[in-house]
Short mmCIF file of C-alpha atoms in Angstrom, two decimals:
data_model
loop_
_atom_site.label_atom_id
_atom_site.label_comp_id
_atom_site.label_asym_id
_atom_site.label_seq_id
_atom_site.Cartn_x
_atom_site.Cartn_y
_atom_site.Cartn_z
CA MET A 1 -10.69 26.65 16.73
CA ALA A 2 -9.26 23.76 14.68
CA GLY A 3 -5.75 24.28 13.39
CA SER A 4 -4.40 23.64 9.93
CA THR A 5 -3.99 20.12 8.61
CA GLU A 6 -0.29 21.00 8.25
CA ASP A 7 0.19 21.88 11.94
CA ALA A 8 2.30 19.65 14.19
CA ALA A 9 0.33 19.15 17.41
CA ASN A 10 2.53 19.14 20.52
CA ARG A 11 0.41 16.46 22.18
CA TYR A 12 1.79 13.92 19.70
CA SER A 13 5.48 14.67 20.17
CA ARG A 14 7.66 11.53 20.44
CA LEU A 15 4.83 9.60 18.74
CA ASP A 16 7.42 7.39 17.07
CA VAL A 17 8.34 5.80 20.41
CA TRP A 18 4.83 5.41 21.82
CA PRO A 19 3.62 1.85 22.57
CA ALA A 20 1.42 0.45 19.81
CA THR A 21 -1.71 0.49 21.96
CA GLU A 22 -1.25 4.21 22.71
CA LEU A 23 -0.54 4.92 19.04
CA MET A 24 -3.74 3.11 18.01
CA THR A 25 -5.73 5.09 20.59
CA ALA A 26 -4.31 8.38 19.31
CA LEU A 27 -5.06 7.49 15.69
CA TRP A 28 -8.58 6.40 16.61
CA GLU A 29 -9.18 9.65 18.48
CA GLY A 30 -8.07 11.52 15.36
CA GLN A 31 -10.64 9.63 13.33
CA THR A 32 -13.46 10.33 15.77
CA ARG A 33 -12.60 14.05 15.71
CA ALA A 34 -12.79 13.91 11.93
CA LEU A 35 -16.25 12.38 12.07
CA ALA A 36 -17.39 15.01 14.55
CA ALA A 37 -16.12 17.73 12.21
CA CYS A 38 -18.56 16.51 9.54
CA VAL A 39 -21.66 17.20 11.64
CA PRO A 40 -21.70 21.01 11.25
CA ALA A 41 -21.28 20.53 7.50
CA LEU A 42 -24.45 18.46 7.05
CA PRO A 43 -26.76 21.41 6.15
CA LEU A 44 -24.19 22.53 3.57
CA VAL A 45 -24.05 19.04 2.08
CA ALA A 46 -27.85 18.86 2.00
CA ALA A 47 -28.04 22.13 0.07
CA ALA A 48 -25.46 20.84 -2.40
CA VAL A 49 -27.42 17.58 -2.82
CA GLU A 50 -30.61 19.44 -3.69
CA ALA A 51 -28.86 21.72 -6.16
CA ALA A 52 -26.95 18.86 -7.80
CA ALA A 53 -30.04 16.66 -8.13
CA ASP A 54 -31.91 19.51 -9.81
CA ARG A 55 -29.02 20.03 -12.23
CA LEU A 56 -28.68 16.33 -13.11
CA ALA A 57 -32.37 15.44 -13.25
CA GLY A 58 -32.67 16.24 -16.95
CA GLY A 59 -30.59 13.21 -17.87
CA ARG A 60 -27.82 15.12 -19.68
CA GLY A 61 -25.44 16.52 -17.09
CA ARG A 62 -22.41 14.72 -15.74
CA LEU A 63 -21.01 14.29 -12.25
CA VAL A 64 -17.36 15.37 -12.34
CA TYR A 65 -14.85 14.63 -9.58
CA ALA A 66 -11.55 16.50 -9.30
CA GLY A 67 -8.62 16.00 -6.96
CA ALA A 68 -4.92 15.42 -6.47
CA GLY A 69 -2.97 12.99 -4.32
CA SER A 70 -4.88 11.03 -1.69
CA SER A 71 -7.92 13.29 -2.22
CA ALA A 72 -8.02 12.11 -5.82
CA MET A 73 -8.14 8.50 -4.65
CA VAL A 74 -11.09 9.27 -2.36
CA ALA A 75 -12.86 10.96 -5.28
CA ALA A 76 -12.16 8.11 -7.70
CA LEU A 77 -13.34 5.49 -5.20
CA ASP A 78 -16.64 7.28 -4.72
CA GLY A 79 -17.21 7.99 -8.40
CA LEU A 80 -16.36 4.53 -9.71
CA ASP A 81 -18.80 2.90 -7.30
CA LEU A 82 -21.79 4.82 -8.65
CA GLY A 83 -22.19 2.59 -11.72
CA PRO A 84 -22.44 -0.80 -10.00
CA THR A 85 -24.47 0.53 -7.07
CA PHE A 86 -26.84 3.02 -8.71
CA ASP A 87 -26.48 2.17 -12.42
CA TRP A 88 -25.03 5.64 -13.03
CA PRO A 89 -24.00 5.71 -16.71
CA ALA A 90 -20.26 5.69 -17.40
CA GLU A 91 -20.70 8.51 -19.91
CA ARG A 92 -22.10 10.71 -17.13
CA LEU A 93 -19.07 10.30 -14.85
CA VAL A 94 -15.80 12.22 -15.28
CA LEU A 95 -12.71 11.82 -13.09
CA LEU A 96 -10.15 14.62 -13.32
CA ILE A 97 -7.04 13.47 -11.46
CA ALA A 98 -3.84 15.51 -11.26
CA GLY A 99 -1.28 13.57 -13.27
CA GLY A 100 -3.90 11.28 -14.82
CA LEU A 101 -5.46 7.97 -13.88
CA ASP A 102 -2.48 5.76 -14.66
CA LEU A 103 -1.29 4.97 -11.13
CA SER A 104 1.17 2.21 -12.02
CA ARG A 105 4.01 4.51 -10.92
CA GLY A 106 2.14 5.95 -7.95
CA LEU A 107 0.60 9.38 -7.45
CA ALA A 108 2.05 12.32 -9.37
CA GLY A 109 2.80 14.67 -6.48
CA ALA A 110 4.11 17.64 -8.47
CA ALA A 111 0.99 17.69 -10.68
CA GLU A 112 -0.97 19.08 -7.73
CA ASP A 113 0.74 22.46 -8.12
CA ASP A 114 -0.37 23.15 -11.70
CA GLU A 115 -3.53 25.24 -11.91
CA GLY A 116 -3.14 25.51 -15.66
CA ALA A 117 -3.28 21.72 -15.98
CA GLY A 118 -6.53 21.72 -14.02
CA ARG A 119 -8.01 24.34 -16.30
CA ALA A 120 -6.80 22.44 -19.36
CA ASP A 121 -8.30 19.15 -18.13
CA ALA A 122 -11.61 20.91 -17.48
CA GLY A 123 -11.51 22.27 -21.02
CA ARG A 124 -10.75 18.88 -22.54
CA ALA A 125 -13.64 17.41 -20.60
CA ALA A 126 -15.90 20.09 -22.16
CA ILE A 127 -17.46 20.93 -18.81
CA SER A 128 -20.69 22.87 -19.29
CA ALA A 129 -23.61 24.37 -17.40
CA ALA A 130 -25.29 20.94 -17.37
CA ASP A 131 -22.58 19.44 -15.17
CA VAL A 132 -21.92 19.16 -11.44
CA VAL A 133 -18.25 19.41 -10.45
CA VAL A 134 -16.97 18.34 -7.02
CA GLY A 135 -13.41 19.10 -5.94
CA LEU A 136 -11.55 17.76 -2.91
CA SER A 137 -8.42 19.09 -1.21
CA ALA A 138 -7.64 18.67 2.48
CA SER A 139 -5.69 21.93 2.65
CA GLY A 140 -7.94 23.58 0.09
CA ALA A 141 -4.78 24.76 -1.66
CA SER A 142 -4.36 22.17 -4.43
CA ALA A 143 -3.76 24.43 -7.44
CA TYR A 144 -4.80 21.70 -9.90
CA THR A 145 -8.16 21.14 -8.22
CA VAL A 146 -8.78 24.87 -7.79
CA GLY A 147 -8.02 25.30 -11.50
CA VAL A 148 -10.64 22.69 -12.43
CA LEU A 149 -13.24 24.32 -10.19
CA ARG A 150 -12.58 27.86 -11.39
CA ALA A 151 -12.83 26.79 -15.02
CA ALA A 152 -15.97 24.78 -14.31
CA ARG A 153 -17.67 27.69 -12.58
CA GLU A 154 -16.77 30.00 -15.44
CA ALA A 155 -18.43 27.48 -17.77
CA GLY A 156 -21.62 27.64 -15.72
CA ALA A 157 -21.30 24.26 -14.01
CA LEU A 158 -22.57 23.75 -10.47
CA THR A 159 -19.50 23.55 -8.22
CA MET A 160 -18.92 22.05 -4.78
CA GLY A 161 -15.68 21.94 -2.80
CA ILE A 162 -14.69 19.90 0.26
CA ALA A 163 -11.72 21.07 2.34
CA SER A 164 -10.50 21.12 5.93
CA SER A 165 -9.07 24.65 5.95
CA ALA A 166 -11.33 27.69 6.33
CA GLY A 167 -10.84 30.51 3.84
CA SER A 168 -8.84 28.31 1.48
CA PRO A 169 -8.75 28.95 -2.29
CA LEU A 170 -10.79 25.84 -3.03
CA LEU A 171 -13.67 26.87 -0.77
CA GLU A 172 -13.62 30.39 -2.20
CA ALA A 173 -13.76 29.05 -5.77
CA VAL A 174 -17.10 27.20 -5.51
CA GLU A 175 -20.80 27.87 -5.06
CA HIS A 176 -21.17 25.17 -2.44
CA PRO A 177 -18.18 25.22 -0.05
CA VAL A 178 -18.15 22.43 2.56
CA LEU A 179 -15.69 22.92 5.41
CA THR A 180 -14.74 19.95 7.58
CA ALA A 181 -12.55 21.51 10.26
CA THR A 182 -10.59 18.40 11.20
CA GLY A 183 -7.58 20.35 12.52
CA ALA A 184 -4.04 19.07 13.00
CA GLU A 185 -3.40 15.45 12.11
CA VAL A 186 -1.95 12.93 14.57
CA ILE A 187 0.93 12.63 12.12
CA ALA A 188 1.44 16.24 11.01
CA GLY A 189 0.29 16.85 7.44
CA SER A 190 -0.79 13.26 6.79
CA THR A 191 -4.20 14.07 5.41
CA ARG A 192 -4.83 10.45 4.51
CA LEU A 193 -5.85 10.27 8.20
CA GLY A 194 -8.54 12.55 9.68
CA ALA A 195 -9.02 14.91 6.74
CA GLY A 196 -9.19 11.95 4.36
CA THR A 197 -11.83 10.29 6.52
CA ALA A 198 -13.91 13.46 6.56
CA GLN A 199 -13.61 13.78 2.79
CA LYS A 200 -14.77 10.21 2.28
CA VAL A 201 -17.71 10.63 4.65
CA VAL A 202 -18.91 13.90 3.13
CA LEU A 203 -18.48 12.70 -0.45
CA ASN A 204 -20.27 9.45 0.35
CA LEU A 205 -23.17 11.35 1.90
CA PHE A 206 -23.32 13.73 -1.04
CA SER A 207 -23.28 11.15 -3.82
CA THR A 208 -25.70 8.83 -2.01
CA GLY A 209 -28.03 11.75 -1.40
CA VAL A 210 -27.91 12.80 -5.04
CA MET A 211 -28.53 9.27 -6.31
CA THR A 212 -31.44 8.86 -3.91
CA ALA A 213 -32.95 12.19 -5.00
CA LEU A 214 -32.66 11.06 -8.62
CA GLY A 215 -34.81 8.01 -7.91
CA THR A 216 -32.22 5.22 -7.89
CA VAL A 217 -33.47 4.09 -4.47
CA TYR A 218 -36.95 2.74 -3.68
CA ASP A 219 -37.80 2.80 0.03
CA ASN A 220 -34.30 2.06 1.32
CA LEU A 221 -33.52 -0.48 -1.39
CA MET A 222 -30.84 -0.01 -4.07
CA VAL A 223 -33.14 -0.99 -6.90
CA ASN A 224 -30.72 0.17 -9.59
CA VAL A 225 -27.91 -2.14 -8.47
CA ARG A 226 -26.51 -4.18 -11.33
CA PRO A 227 -26.99 -7.95 -10.72
CA GLU A 228 -23.47 -8.78 -11.86
CA ASN A 229 -22.66 -11.65 -9.48
CA ALA A 230 -24.43 -14.36 -7.49
CA LYS A 231 -24.69 -12.29 -4.30
CA LEU A 232 -26.21 -9.34 -6.12
CA ARG A 233 -28.61 -11.55 -8.08
CA ARG A 234 -29.89 -12.95 -4.77
CA ARG A 235 -30.25 -9.43 -3.40
CA CYS A 236 -32.11 -8.32 -6.51
CA THR A 237 -34.44 -11.30 -6.34
CA ALA A 238 -35.26 -10.48 -2.72
CA MET A 239 -35.96 -6.85 -3.64
CA VAL A 240 -38.30 -7.83 -6.48
CA ALA A 241 -40.14 -10.24 -4.18
CA ARG A 242 -40.53 -7.58 -1.48
CA ILE A 243 -41.68 -4.75 -3.73
CA ALA A 244 -43.94 -6.81 -5.99
CA GLY A 245 -45.33 -8.95 -3.16
CA VAL A 246 -44.49 -12.29 -4.78
CA ASP A 247 -42.45 -15.32 -3.73
CA GLU A 248 -38.77 -15.57 -4.61
CA GLU A 249 -39.39 -18.11 -7.37
CA ALA A 250 -41.66 -15.70 -9.24
CA ALA A 251 -39.31 -12.84 -8.49
CA GLY A 252 -36.31 -14.76 -9.82
CA ALA A 253 -38.16 -15.68 -13.01
CA ALA A 254 -39.17 -12.04 -13.57
CA LEU A 255 -35.61 -10.87 -12.92
CA GLU A 256 -34.30 -13.41 -15.41
CA ARG A 257 -36.78 -12.28 -18.03
CA HIS A 258 -36.46 -8.52 -17.60
CA GLY A 259 -32.83 -8.15 -16.50
CA ASP A 260 -33.08 -5.75 -13.55
CA VAL A 261 -35.16 -4.98 -10.48
CA ARG A 262 -37.16 -2.07 -11.88
CA ARG A 263 -38.19 -3.86 -15.04
CA ALA A 264 -38.96 -7.07 -13.15
CA VAL A 265 -41.26 -5.24 -10.72
CA LEU A 266 -43.09 -3.47 -13.55
CA GLY A 267 -43.33 -6.73 -15.48
CA LEU A 268 -44.96 -8.41 -12.48
CA ALA A 269 -47.41 -5.50 -12.44
CA GLY A 270 -48.63 -6.71 -15.82
CA LEU A 271 -46.73 -4.43 -18.19
CA GLU A 272 -45.10 -5.58 -21.39
CA THR A 273 -41.57 -4.57 -22.35
CA PRO A 274 -42.51 -1.58 -24.57
CA ASP A 275 -44.63 -0.06 -21.79
CA ILE A 276 -41.90 -0.73 -19.21
CA ASP A 277 -39.28 0.99 -21.33
CA ARG A 278 -41.55 3.93 -22.03
CA LEU A 279 -42.48 4.46 -18.39
CA LEU A 280 -38.89 4.29 -17.20
CA THR A 281 -37.87 6.77 -19.89
CA GLU A 282 -40.68 9.15 -18.97
CA THR A 283 -39.85 8.99 -15.26
CA GLY A 284 -36.07 9.18 -15.60
CA GLY A 285 -35.76 5.61 -14.32
CA ASN A 286 -37.61 6.38 -11.07
CA LEU A 287 -39.35 3.15 -10.04
CA ARG A 288 -41.80 4.76 -7.62
CA LYS A 289 -43.03 7.21 -10.26
CA ALA A 290 -43.14 4.46 -12.87
CA MET A 291 -45.26 2.25 -10.59
CA VAL A 292 -47.78 5.07 -10.14
CA ARG A 293 -48.06 5.50 -13.90
CA ALA A 294 -48.21 1.72 -14.37
CA LYS A 295 -51.49 1.63 -12.47
CA SER A 296 -53.06 4.08 -14.89
CA VAL A 297 -51.75 2.04 -17.84
CA ALA A 298 -53.27 -1.11 -16.36
CA VAL A 299 -56.62 0.65 -15.81
CA LYS A 300 -56.72 1.87 -19.43
CA LYS A 301 -55.99 -1.64 -20.75
CA SER A 302 -58.71 -3.17 -18.59
#
């Protein structure tokens, strides 16, 4: 059975005098064990994805991330990437970080121990039954994060927790507990290593699964990506060309006219802007569903 993330494994004694190649091998082995620890959690993550997508499908609820220390950084990294990648609205993302988001002086370590602060931050964020709240803590004992999750659950929000310690307060506080039993770290207690890797993997799987279930992906294409630079504009042009079955010149012109992949594809299907906007609103921005409805619109007009 995997030990605690705080345990000091005897096999790594005198690690500080190991040759660099042996140190790298040990650290790599710790990472591979962390990845293996995620596999048993996949059914739990899948259940959380389905529940979260159902909760967020109405277009009102928010995705809330909570954490302290290095776990907070993993959470923030995942959450902040949802806008550029999946066009997730900024107003539907909340980051609750122990000590706040101003990291100019580093992480606020003592803030992790304050459950009351977590509850207070959840209250200020006005968490409700429409929201999905995800908390991360390697040990599962971060009082701040547990406070957020307990308050969120009391408010009726859907709650999910990711931790590497079985029976921890964080996992007991949520509806969807996800245990990644990564065990003792190569450097005792340094959960930026294996436990941090497992957190990042599970959170990445969860958020990608939720965004896919909400229709931000067509086939395996990120059709909601924001074309904010030259590389992404080229990618968007290629996606429009592939989905609409046109050459890249026509795809580029449609993208320029309509502004994003979904609207460009629907425009190339013969729809005018009012119909495009209406269909995307009716389908919650789901391109596949909008394309099905677009065919009926085209038939009616013909």
